[in-house]
Short mmCIF file of C-alpha atoms and ligand atoms in Angstrom, two decimals:
data_model
loop_
_atom_site.label_atom_id
_atom_site.label_comp_id
_atom_site.label_asym_id
_atom_site.label_seq_id
_atom_site.Cartn_x
_atom_site.Cartn_y
_atom_site.Cartn_z
CA MET A 451 -9.56 33.27 -28.66
CA SER A 452 -6.11 33.49 -30.77
CA SER A 453 -2.84 34.47 -29.95
CA GLN A 454 0.87 34.23 -31.41
CA ALA A 455 2.99 30.99 -30.57
CA SER A 456 6.64 32.34 -30.03
CA SER A 457 7.50 30.57 -33.54
CA SER A 458 5.19 28.50 -34.84
CA HIS A 459 5.58 24.93 -35.95
CA GLN A 460 3.94 21.99 -38.04
CA ILE A 461 1.95 19.91 -35.88
CA THR A 462 -0.20 16.75 -36.50
CA VAL A 463 -3.04 15.61 -34.78
CA ILE A 464 -4.20 11.71 -35.19
CA GLY A 465 -7.39 11.11 -34.55
CA THR A 466 -10.41 13.51 -34.92
CA GLY A 467 -12.49 12.39 -32.03
CA PHE A 468 -13.07 14.72 -28.80
CA VAL A 469 -9.30 15.24 -27.47
CA GLY A 470 -7.85 15.40 -31.57
CA VAL A 471 -10.04 18.09 -32.82
CA VAL A 472 -9.60 20.48 -29.52
CA THR A 473 -6.19 20.17 -29.47
CA ALA A 474 -5.80 20.60 -32.81
CA ALA A 475 -8.17 23.84 -33.20
CA VAL A 476 -6.13 25.01 -30.20
CA PHE A 477 -3.13 24.65 -31.28
CA ALA A 478 -4.17 26.42 -34.37
CA SER A 479 -5.07 29.45 -32.66
CA PHE A 480 -1.69 29.56 -31.20
CA GLY A 481 -0.20 30.41 -34.94
CA ASN A 482 0.64 26.98 -35.53
CA GLN A 483 0.03 24.89 -38.94
CA VAL A 484 -2.08 22.10 -38.01
CA TYR A 485 -2.99 19.19 -39.86
CA GLY A 486 -6.08 16.54 -38.11
CA LEU A 487 -6.04 13.36 -39.52
CA ASP A 488 -8.30 10.67 -38.78
CA VAL A 489 -9.69 7.49 -41.48
CA ASP A 490 -13.12 8.37 -41.29
CA GLN A 491 -13.84 10.31 -44.24
CA GLU A 492 -17.09 11.48 -43.50
CA LYS A 493 -15.81 12.78 -40.56
CA ILE A 494 -13.08 14.93 -42.23
CA GLU A 495 -15.64 16.23 -44.47
CA SER A 496 -18.09 17.85 -41.87
CA LEU A 497 -15.08 19.10 -40.18
CA LYS A 498 -13.29 20.54 -43.49
CA GLN A 499 -16.71 22.64 -43.07
CA GLY A 500 -16.21 23.46 -39.61
CA LYS A 501 -19.07 21.21 -38.42
CA VAL A 502 -18.50 18.95 -35.38
CA PRO A 503 -20.13 15.92 -34.70
CA PHE A 504 -20.79 16.68 -31.21
CA HIS A 505 -21.67 18.90 -28.84
CA GLU A 506 -18.71 20.84 -27.28
CA PRO A 507 -19.33 24.98 -25.77
CA ARG A 508 -16.75 27.24 -27.93
CA LEU A 509 -15.85 24.46 -30.61
CA SER A 510 -17.24 25.09 -33.79
CA GLU A 511 -16.06 28.96 -33.57
CA LEU A 512 -12.78 28.12 -33.01
CA LEU A 513 -12.58 25.63 -35.85
CA GLN A 514 -14.66 28.01 -37.90
CA GLU A 515 -12.06 30.34 -37.60
CA GLN A 516 -8.81 29.08 -37.47
CA LEU A 517 -9.88 26.71 -41.10
CA LEU A 518 -10.46 30.41 -42.06
CA LYS A 519 -7.32 31.73 -41.20
CA GLY A 520 -5.67 28.38 -43.31
CA ARG A 521 -3.69 27.14 -40.40
CA LEU A 522 -6.16 24.08 -39.70
CA HIS A 523 -6.25 21.21 -42.38
CA PHE A 524 -8.03 18.02 -42.05
CA THR A 525 -7.15 14.92 -44.14
CA THR A 526 -7.30 10.78 -44.14
CA ASP A 527 -3.83 11.00 -46.23
CA TYR A 528 -1.18 10.09 -43.69
CA GLN A 529 1.39 11.51 -46.28
CA LYS A 530 0.09 14.66 -46.40
CA ALA A 531 -0.83 15.26 -42.71
CA VAL A 532 3.07 13.93 -41.56
CA SER A 533 5.30 14.53 -43.70
CA GLY A 534 5.91 18.00 -42.99
CA SER A 535 5.64 17.72 -39.23
CA ASP A 536 7.77 18.38 -36.12
CA VAL A 537 5.76 17.27 -33.90
CA VAL A 538 3.17 14.13 -34.33
CA MET A 539 0.27 13.61 -31.86
CA VAL A 540 -1.45 10.26 -31.63
CA ALA A 541 -5.19 11.14 -30.15
CA VAL A 542 -7.02 7.78 -30.81
CA GLY A 543 -9.74 6.15 -28.61
CA THR A 544 -8.00 3.14 -26.20
CA PRO A 545 -11.17 1.41 -25.03
CA SER A 546 -11.33 -0.94 -22.52
CA ALA A 547 -10.90 -4.57 -23.70
CA PRO A 548 -13.28 -7.47 -22.22
CA ASP A 549 -10.68 -8.23 -19.53
CA GLY A 550 -11.12 -4.12 -18.69
CA THR A 551 -6.98 -3.57 -19.54
CA ALA A 552 -6.62 -0.72 -22.73
CA ASP A 553 -7.17 -1.74 -26.13
CA LEU A 554 -4.69 -0.63 -28.11
CA THR A 555 -5.16 -1.12 -31.34
CA TYR A 556 -6.12 1.88 -32.88
CA VAL A 557 -2.37 3.63 -30.98
CA LYS A 558 -0.92 0.81 -33.07
CA ALA A 559 -2.66 1.21 -35.98
CA ALA A 560 -1.68 4.76 -36.03
CA CYS A 561 2.06 4.69 -35.06
CA GLU A 562 2.74 1.87 -38.27
CA SER A 563 0.37 4.05 -40.69
CA LEU A 564 2.33 7.69 -39.63
CA ALA A 565 5.68 6.03 -39.11
CA PRO A 566 6.98 6.02 -43.16
CA TYR A 567 5.79 9.65 -43.02
CA LEU A 568 7.85 11.20 -40.32
CA LYS A 569 10.56 13.89 -41.27
CA ASN A 570 13.50 13.95 -39.46
CA GLU A 571 13.55 14.25 -35.51
CA ALA A 572 10.03 14.49 -35.74
CA VAL A 573 8.50 13.92 -32.03
CA VAL A 574 5.98 11.36 -32.28
CA CYS A 575 3.76 12.25 -29.07
CA ILE A 576 0.96 9.43 -27.20
CA LYS A 577 -2.09 11.66 -26.23
CA SER A 578 -4.21 8.81 -25.64
CA THR A 579 -4.69 7.07 -22.15
CA VAL A 580 -2.23 4.69 -22.53
CA PRO A 581 -0.63 2.02 -19.61
CA PRO A 582 2.79 2.64 -18.20
CA GLY A 583 5.61 0.93 -20.21
CA VAL A 584 4.02 1.04 -22.99
CA PHE A 585 6.74 2.78 -25.10
CA ALA A 586 8.76 -0.21 -25.34
CA GLU A 587 5.68 -1.74 -27.59
CA LEU A 588 5.65 1.08 -29.66
CA LYS A 589 8.47 2.77 -30.13
CA PRO A 590 9.57 -0.57 -32.99
CA LEU A 591 6.44 -0.56 -34.69
CA ILE A 592 7.64 3.24 -35.50
CA SER A 593 11.02 2.14 -36.13
CA ASN A 594 10.15 -1.01 -38.27
CA HIS A 595 8.74 1.28 -40.85
CA THR A 596 11.24 4.21 -40.86
CA SER A 597 14.75 5.26 -41.60
CA SER A 598 14.26 8.81 -39.32
CA ASN A 599 15.56 9.75 -36.39
CA PHE A 600 12.69 10.18 -34.05
CA GLU A 601 11.68 10.38 -30.26
CA LEU A 602 8.63 8.98 -28.71
CA ALA A 603 6.97 10.93 -25.73
CA SER A 604 4.15 11.02 -24.01
CA LEU A 605 1.45 13.72 -23.51
CA PRO A 606 -1.24 13.32 -21.34
CA GLU A 607 -4.16 14.98 -21.50
CA PHE A 608 -6.61 16.80 -18.79
CA LEU A 609 -9.51 18.56 -20.65
CA ARG A 610 -12.96 17.75 -19.55
CA GLU A 611 -15.77 17.97 -21.51
CA GLY A 612 -17.91 20.47 -21.74
CA SER A 613 -15.21 22.87 -20.59
CA ALA A 614 -12.76 21.44 -23.44
CA VAL A 615 -11.57 24.08 -24.98
CA ASP A 616 -10.91 26.61 -21.76
CA ASP A 617 -9.44 23.63 -20.57
CA THR A 618 -7.41 22.85 -22.71
CA LEU A 619 -6.54 27.20 -23.53
CA HIS A 620 -5.64 27.40 -19.75
CA PRO A 621 -4.14 23.76 -18.44
CA ASP A 622 -3.70 23.74 -14.84
CA ARG A 623 -0.47 22.05 -15.98
CA VAL A 624 1.01 20.35 -19.10
CA VAL A 625 2.54 17.15 -19.05
CA ILE A 626 5.73 16.41 -21.28
CA GLY A 627 7.12 12.40 -20.97
CA CYS A 628 9.69 12.50 -22.27
CA GLU A 629 14.13 10.82 -22.43
CA SER A 630 15.29 13.43 -24.98
CA LYS A 631 16.59 16.49 -24.53
CA GLN A 632 16.11 18.01 -27.97
CA ALA A 633 12.46 16.59 -28.38
CA THR A 634 11.42 17.83 -24.76
CA ALA A 635 12.56 21.87 -26.09
CA VAL A 636 10.56 21.25 -28.86
CA LEU A 637 7.38 20.31 -26.75
CA GLN A 638 8.04 22.94 -24.26
CA GLU A 639 8.33 25.48 -27.05
CA ILE A 640 5.14 24.48 -28.39
CA HIS A 641 3.25 24.98 -25.41
CA LYS A 642 5.20 28.17 -24.01
CA PRO A 643 2.03 29.93 -25.02
CA PHE A 644 -0.32 28.17 -22.74
CA LYS A 645 1.22 29.91 -19.91
CA ALA A 646 1.30 27.25 -17.90
CA PRO A 647 3.45 25.13 -15.41
CA ILE A 648 5.43 22.48 -17.62
CA VAL A 649 6.30 19.34 -15.87
CA VAL A 650 9.18 17.18 -17.31
CA VAL A 651 9.18 13.47 -16.67
CA LYS A 652 9.75 10.21 -17.39
CA PRO A 653 7.52 8.57 -20.06
CA ALA A 654 5.82 6.12 -17.45
CA SER A 655 5.71 8.74 -15.04
CA ALA A 656 3.44 11.28 -17.16
CA GLN A 657 1.56 7.67 -17.85
CA MET A 658 0.80 6.67 -14.25
CA GLY A 659 -0.21 10.53 -13.75
CA LYS A 660 -2.84 10.49 -16.12
CA TYR A 661 -3.83 7.25 -14.72
CA SER A 662 -3.66 8.48 -11.11
CA ALA A 663 -5.69 11.96 -11.43
CA ASN A 664 -8.52 9.82 -13.20
CA ALA A 665 -8.08 7.37 -10.39
CA TYR A 666 -7.85 10.15 -7.51
CA LEU A 667 -10.86 12.61 -8.60
CA ALA A 668 -13.21 9.14 -9.13
CA GLN A 669 -12.08 7.58 -5.33
CA ARG A 670 -13.11 10.78 -4.65
CA ILE A 671 -16.24 11.06 -5.68
CA THR A 672 -16.95 7.56 -4.53
CA PHE A 673 -15.21 8.41 -0.50
CA ILE A 674 -18.30 11.01 -0.60
CA ASN A 675 -21.07 9.06 -1.78
CA GLN A 676 -20.16 6.55 0.86
CA ILE A 677 -20.11 9.57 3.81
CA ALA A 678 -23.41 10.57 1.71
CA ASP A 679 -25.19 7.07 1.92
CA LEU A 680 -24.24 6.65 5.81
CA CYS A 681 -25.59 10.24 6.24
CA GLU A 682 -28.99 8.89 5.10
CA VAL A 683 -29.04 6.28 7.92
CA ASN A 684 -27.94 8.98 11.09
CA GLY A 685 -29.63 12.20 10.08
CA ALA A 686 -26.80 13.59 9.03
CA ASP A 687 -26.47 16.11 5.63
CA VAL A 688 -23.47 15.27 3.25
CA ASP A 689 -23.57 19.08 2.48
CA GLU A 690 -22.58 20.07 5.74
CA VAL A 691 -20.18 17.29 6.23
CA ILE A 692 -18.65 18.41 3.03
CA LYS A 693 -18.88 22.35 4.70
CA ILE A 694 -16.89 20.62 7.47
CA ILE A 695 -14.37 19.24 5.70
CA GLY A 696 -13.44 21.54 2.70
CA HIS A 697 -12.47 24.04 5.51
CA ASP A 698 -9.50 21.57 5.27
CA LYS A 699 -7.09 23.44 3.47
CA ARG A 700 -5.51 19.78 2.55
CA ILE A 701 -8.90 18.64 1.46
CA GLY A 702 -10.48 21.40 0.00
CA SER A 703 -14.62 22.36 -0.75
CA HIS A 704 -14.39 21.83 -4.80
CA TYR A 705 -15.28 18.25 -6.35
CA TRP A 706 -17.27 17.29 -3.81
CA TYR A 707 -20.67 16.64 -5.77
CA PRO A 708 -22.22 13.11 -4.20
CA GLY A 709 -24.79 11.32 -6.38
CA LEU A 710 -24.94 8.05 -8.21
CA GLY A 711 -21.62 7.65 -8.92
CA TYR A 712 -19.07 8.49 -11.57
CA GLY A 713 -20.22 8.68 -15.47
CA GLY A 714 -18.51 9.34 -18.92
CA SER A 715 -16.20 8.27 -21.45
CA CYS A 716 -13.07 8.66 -18.75
CA PHE A 717 -12.99 7.51 -15.57
CA PRO A 718 -15.03 4.49 -15.41
CA LYS A 719 -12.65 3.20 -18.27
CA ASP A 720 -9.57 4.58 -16.54
CA VAL A 721 -10.58 3.16 -13.19
CA ARG A 722 -11.29 -0.15 -14.66
CA GLU A 723 -8.13 -0.20 -16.77
CA LEU A 724 -5.84 0.85 -13.48
CA ALA A 725 -7.72 -2.08 -11.62
CA ALA A 726 -6.53 -4.51 -14.09
CA TYR A 727 -2.96 -3.33 -14.76
CA SER A 728 -2.70 -3.95 -10.76
CA ARG A 729 -4.40 -7.28 -11.58
CA LYS A 730 -1.76 -8.09 -14.38
CA VAL A 731 1.52 -6.79 -12.45
CA GLY A 732 0.46 -9.24 -9.59
CA GLN A 733 -1.62 -6.70 -7.32
CA ASP A 734 -4.76 -8.42 -7.38
CA ASN A 735 -5.77 -6.71 -3.44
CA ASN A 736 -5.96 -3.09 -5.23
CA LEU A 737 -7.85 0.02 -4.35
CA PHE A 738 -9.14 0.28 -7.69
CA ASN A 739 -11.10 -2.76 -8.35
CA LYS A 740 -13.13 -1.51 -5.18
CA ILE A 741 -13.83 1.93 -6.68
CA HIS A 742 -14.94 0.36 -9.51
CA GLU A 743 -16.97 -2.51 -8.15
CA LEU A 744 -18.67 0.21 -5.88
CA ASN A 745 -18.93 2.74 -8.76
CA GLN A 746 -20.77 0.33 -10.84
CA ASN A 747 -23.64 -0.74 -8.80
CA ARG A 748 -24.46 2.55 -7.18
CA ILE A 749 -27.21 3.37 -9.21
CA TYR A 750 -28.98 0.32 -8.49
CA GLU A 751 -28.76 0.15 -5.33
CA LYS A 752 -29.80 4.05 -5.00
CA LEU A 753 -33.10 3.06 -7.12
CA HIS A 754 -33.85 0.44 -4.86
CA ASP A 755 -33.46 2.73 -2.14
CA PHE A 756 -35.77 5.54 -3.26
CA GLU A 757 -38.69 3.14 -3.92
CA ASN A 758 -39.04 3.68 -0.27
CA TYR A 759 -40.58 7.11 -0.89
CA PHE A 760 -43.34 6.11 -2.56
CA GLY A 761 -43.63 2.44 -2.64
CA GLY A 762 -42.38 1.43 -6.05
CA TRP A 763 -42.11 2.11 -9.48
CA GLU A 764 -44.57 -0.01 -10.89
CA GLY A 765 -46.87 1.95 -12.67
CA LYS A 766 -45.35 4.91 -12.31
CA THR A 767 -45.04 8.26 -14.70
CA VAL A 768 -41.49 9.66 -14.79
CA ALA A 769 -39.93 12.30 -15.09
CA VAL A 770 -36.07 11.91 -16.13
CA LEU A 771 -34.47 15.26 -16.66
CA GLY A 772 -30.96 15.05 -18.14
CA LEU A 773 -29.83 12.42 -20.63
CA SER A 774 -26.30 13.32 -21.24
CA PHE A 775 -23.46 12.27 -18.79
CA LYS A 776 -23.04 15.88 -17.48
CA PRO A 777 -24.00 19.49 -17.87
CA HIS A 778 -22.64 20.83 -21.62
CA THR A 779 -22.31 17.79 -23.68
CA ASP A 780 -24.28 15.90 -25.98
CA ASP A 781 -22.29 12.74 -25.08
CA LEU A 782 -24.15 9.43 -23.29
CA ARG A 783 -21.34 7.60 -22.55
CA GLU A 784 -21.47 5.44 -19.16
CA ALA A 785 -25.05 8.68 -18.68
CA PRO A 786 -27.02 7.75 -15.47
CA SER A 787 -29.64 7.75 -17.98
CA THR A 788 -28.56 4.98 -19.77
CA LYS A 789 -28.58 2.65 -16.96
CA ILE A 790 -31.68 4.00 -14.85
CA ILE A 791 -34.17 4.27 -18.23
CA PRO A 792 -33.69 1.11 -19.00
CA GLN A 793 -34.01 -0.64 -14.82
CA LEU A 794 -37.28 1.57 -14.90
CA LEU A 795 -38.93 0.60 -17.96
CA HIS A 796 -38.07 -2.98 -16.49
CA GLU A 797 -39.93 -1.89 -13.42
CA GLY A 798 -43.23 -1.38 -15.16
CA ALA A 799 -42.60 2.55 -15.11
CA ILE A 800 -43.80 4.71 -17.98
CA VAL A 801 -40.79 7.13 -18.38
CA ARG A 802 -40.36 11.05 -20.05
CA GLY A 803 -36.59 11.61 -20.96
CA TYR A 804 -35.33 15.19 -21.65
CA ASP A 805 -32.00 16.79 -22.29
CA PRO A 806 -31.84 20.12 -23.19
CA MET A 807 -28.84 19.02 -25.73
CA ALA A 808 -28.57 15.54 -26.12
CA ASN A 809 -32.07 14.25 -26.95
CA GLN A 810 -31.02 13.14 -30.73
CA VAL A 811 -28.48 11.54 -29.54
CA ALA A 812 -30.33 9.62 -26.42
CA LYS A 813 -32.91 8.80 -29.21
CA LYS A 814 -30.20 6.65 -30.86
CA VAL A 815 -28.80 5.56 -28.00
CA LEU A 816 -31.53 4.49 -25.28
CA PRO A 817 -34.08 1.69 -25.92
CA ALA A 818 -36.75 1.48 -28.09
CA ASP A 819 -40.12 0.95 -25.64
CA LYS A 820 -43.28 2.05 -25.80
CA ASN A 821 -42.99 3.08 -22.66
CA LEU A 822 -40.69 5.59 -22.96
CA SER A 823 -40.82 8.84 -24.81
CA ILE A 824 -38.32 11.47 -25.35
CA VAL A 825 -39.90 14.93 -25.18
CA SER A 826 -38.75 17.97 -26.43
CA SER A 827 -39.04 20.13 -23.85
CA LEU A 828 -38.96 19.98 -20.02
CA PRO A 829 -42.32 21.14 -19.19
CA ALA A 830 -43.84 17.96 -21.27
CA ALA A 831 -41.56 15.95 -19.57
CA LEU A 832 -43.39 17.15 -16.16
CA ALA A 833 -46.47 17.03 -17.25
CA GLY A 834 -48.49 14.66 -15.41
CA SER A 835 -45.51 12.99 -13.66
CA GLU A 836 -45.90 11.31 -10.27
CA VAL A 837 -41.62 11.23 -9.91
CA VAL A 838 -39.53 13.80 -11.19
CA LEU A 839 -35.78 12.30 -11.35
CA LEU A 840 -33.19 14.87 -11.76
CA LEU A 841 -30.28 13.44 -12.79
CA ILE A 842 -27.79 16.15 -14.61
CA GLU A 843 -26.90 19.31 -12.90
CA TRP A 844 -27.96 21.12 -16.33
CA PRO A 845 -29.17 25.02 -15.86
CA GLU A 846 -32.14 24.96 -17.72
CA LEU A 847 -32.77 22.41 -14.89
CA VAL A 848 -31.88 23.55 -12.03
CA ASN A 849 -33.33 26.66 -12.60
CA TYR A 850 -36.60 25.78 -13.54
CA ASP A 851 -39.23 26.99 -10.54
CA TYR A 852 -40.47 23.43 -10.06
CA THR A 853 -42.79 25.21 -7.03
CA SER A 854 -44.84 26.30 -9.84
CA LEU A 855 -46.13 23.13 -10.85
CA ASP A 856 -48.99 20.94 -9.25
CA SER A 857 -47.75 19.62 -5.73
CA GLN A 858 -50.45 16.63 -5.97
CA ILE A 859 -51.23 14.15 -8.52
CA ASN A 860 -54.51 12.03 -7.88
CA GLY A 861 -54.27 13.56 -4.37
CA LYS A 862 -50.71 12.45 -3.10
CA PRO A 863 -47.61 14.57 -3.13
CA ARG A 864 -45.05 14.65 -6.05
CA THR A 865 -41.54 13.33 -5.22
CA ILE A 866 -38.52 15.22 -6.92
CA ILE A 867 -35.36 13.28 -6.89
CA ASP A 868 -32.71 15.48 -7.22
CA VAL A 869 -29.30 13.46 -7.00
CA ARG A 870 -27.12 16.30 -7.53
CA ASN A 871 -28.29 17.77 -4.70
CA GLN A 872 -28.84 21.43 -6.39
CA LEU A 873 -32.71 22.16 -5.51
CA SER A 874 -33.78 24.27 -2.54
CA GLY A 875 -35.65 21.11 -0.56
CA SER A 876 -37.60 23.71 2.04
CA GLU A 877 -39.06 25.52 -0.85
CA LEU A 878 -40.57 22.49 -2.76
CA THR A 879 -41.46 20.94 0.88
CA THR A 880 -43.29 24.01 1.65
CA ALA A 881 -44.78 23.85 -1.59
CA GLY A 882 -46.15 20.24 -1.54
CA TRP A 883 -43.46 18.40 -2.44
CA GLN A 884 -41.89 15.50 -1.62
CA TYR A 885 -38.65 16.61 -1.86
CA ILE A 886 -35.30 13.95 -1.97
CA LYS A 887 -31.88 14.60 -1.70
CA ILE A 888 -28.16 12.15 -2.10
CA GLY A 889 -26.92 12.06 1.49
CA GLY A 890 -29.84 13.17 3.91
CA GLY A 891 -31.29 16.50 4.63
CA GLY A 892 -34.58 16.50 2.35
CA ASN A 893 -37.76 16.37 3.77
CA GLU A 894 -37.27 12.65 5.49
CA GLN A 895 -35.51 14.21 8.72
C1 LIG B 1966 -12.47 13.59 -16.81
C2 LIG B 1966 -11.26 14.76 -15.97
O1 LIG B 1966 -11.89 15.84 -15.30
C3 LIG B 1966 -10.56 15.52 -17.09
O2 LIG B 1966 -9.56 16.17 -16.04
C4 LIG B 1966 -9.69 14.42 -18.04
O3 LIG B 1966 -8.94 15.22 -18.53
C5 LIG B 1966 -10.92 13.46 -18.35
O4 LIG B 1966 -11.93 12.57 -17.79
C6 LIG B 1966 -10.14 12.34 -19.84
O5 LIG B 1966 -9.44 11.55 -19.01
O6 LIG B 1966 -10.02 12.90 -20.90
P1 LIG B 1966 -14.62 14.44 -18.01
O7 LIG B 1966 -14.97 12.78 -17.79
O8 LIG B 1966 -14.96 14.90 -18.95
O9 LIG B 1966 -13.46 14.38 -17.43
O10 LIG B 1966 -15.52 14.85 -16.82
P2 LIG B 1966 -15.81 15.77 -14.64
O11 LIG B 1966 -16.20 16.96 -14.54
O12 LIG B 1966 -14.67 14.75 -14.28
O13 LIG B 1966 -17.05 14.44 -14.11
C7 LIG B 1966 -16.61 12.87 -14.46
C8 LIG B 1966 -17.60 12.50 -13.50
O14 LIG B 1966 -17.71 12.72 -12.15
C9 LIG B 1966 -19.41 12.64 -13.93
O15 LIG B 1966 -20.19 11.34 -14.23
C10 LIG B 1966 -19.41 13.85 -13.01
O16 LIG B 1966 -21.11 14.08 -12.70
C11 LIG B 1966 -18.88 12.90 -11.94
N1 LIG B 1966 -18.69 13.90 -10.82
C12 LIG B 1966 -17.84 15.08 -11.24
C13 LIG B 1966 -19.34 13.86 -9.75
O17 LIG B 1966 -19.69 12.40 -9.18
N2 LIG B 1966 -19.19 14.65 -9.11
C14 LIG B 1966 -17.70 15.91 -9.03
O18 LIG B 1966 -18.27 16.50 -7.51
C15 LIG B 1966 -17.42 15.29 -10.04
#
């Protein structure tokens, strides 16, 4: 998993959340000495022992390998982490403030804290997602606390949860937003082992590029969801529509899953931030407001639509399968389950939730309710359920043979709602189930 950098550097990564840990481990795997810093002592202690506080495929192995090789160090001490580093990356969280703008409290605190220990000619890179133009605010926060010459650069991140290690090792592109030739050269050098195209731009363009990539993907999902809704009223099947448009090379057939809308810690936040940013600069009537609004309301609208197939949720035993926001993660941030389960409980359903990886996190995040149980196996979730709601395309959930179960309960067909369009509707229908998917083509035709 590792390879050697052409010449190694000392690199600091501030913030050991998702992006920070992956970035630190990957740069260490290229032969650099890497310091990961966090203000959370408990987190640092666990990382020192090679324990990652969330589930991400291949990350623990990579972390342990690099700790053993002596290239990766974790600390809460800014002086220790920053004073010998050529490159200091800030990868702390930028949660949305109540008005939708990015809350820069942690980024600003990190800039102020790292500044006194910067070595001369160090490059400070902002990996956190921040609004364009923010360097005008960040630069003085650093320069007021150091006499060293330093450069500020934007280094946006494009990794996805669930495939973060692979995405970081093999990025589609590396983006360096930097005004200084010397600092750009250092950043180009540390990114050489990635063997990816390097796009060197102005900092504001790099920041705008990050928001644009996420907003574009989010609008693509919103677009296909709108098309899916039209298919449901006119008898078309959205999967067939995707086959047609996908052959157009300008459009492509990838990243087109319809569903209940996008979730996770990035798209909802970034679209909302771009909408807030647009309003702030006077563009009140913007596309991003609408994408956010459509995505926000979608789950509730679809839940209401589904009721028509079996006469309402009240008193129904419902198996909710897939509680994380996507497969291969135990992250529940903006996961469909976090909106759907409270709504089902409100409507009087009895809910059994199951996730291959996220059950423990789900128990902490989902409401404590006598009508909700998080169960430890898929068969336990399915037992006695009149409605099965397949939310997330985890392989275990998609590959299960639902036709092996009784297709009727109390003399009525059981219903399976496949919101990721993953199952074979014809097999389930033949077996006697009522099959519903997104965008037509279920057994209602
Ligand atoms: C996203 C981007 O894909 C990354 O490039 C970016 O670096 C990251 O945000 C970030 O800003 O940190 P991530 O949120 O991990 O990554 O996950 P995605 O796989 O992009 O999925 C996001 C949401 O869109 C999920 O709810 C997923 O179910 C949904 N989605 C995705 C669809 O509904 N349909 C699709 O075709 C694809």
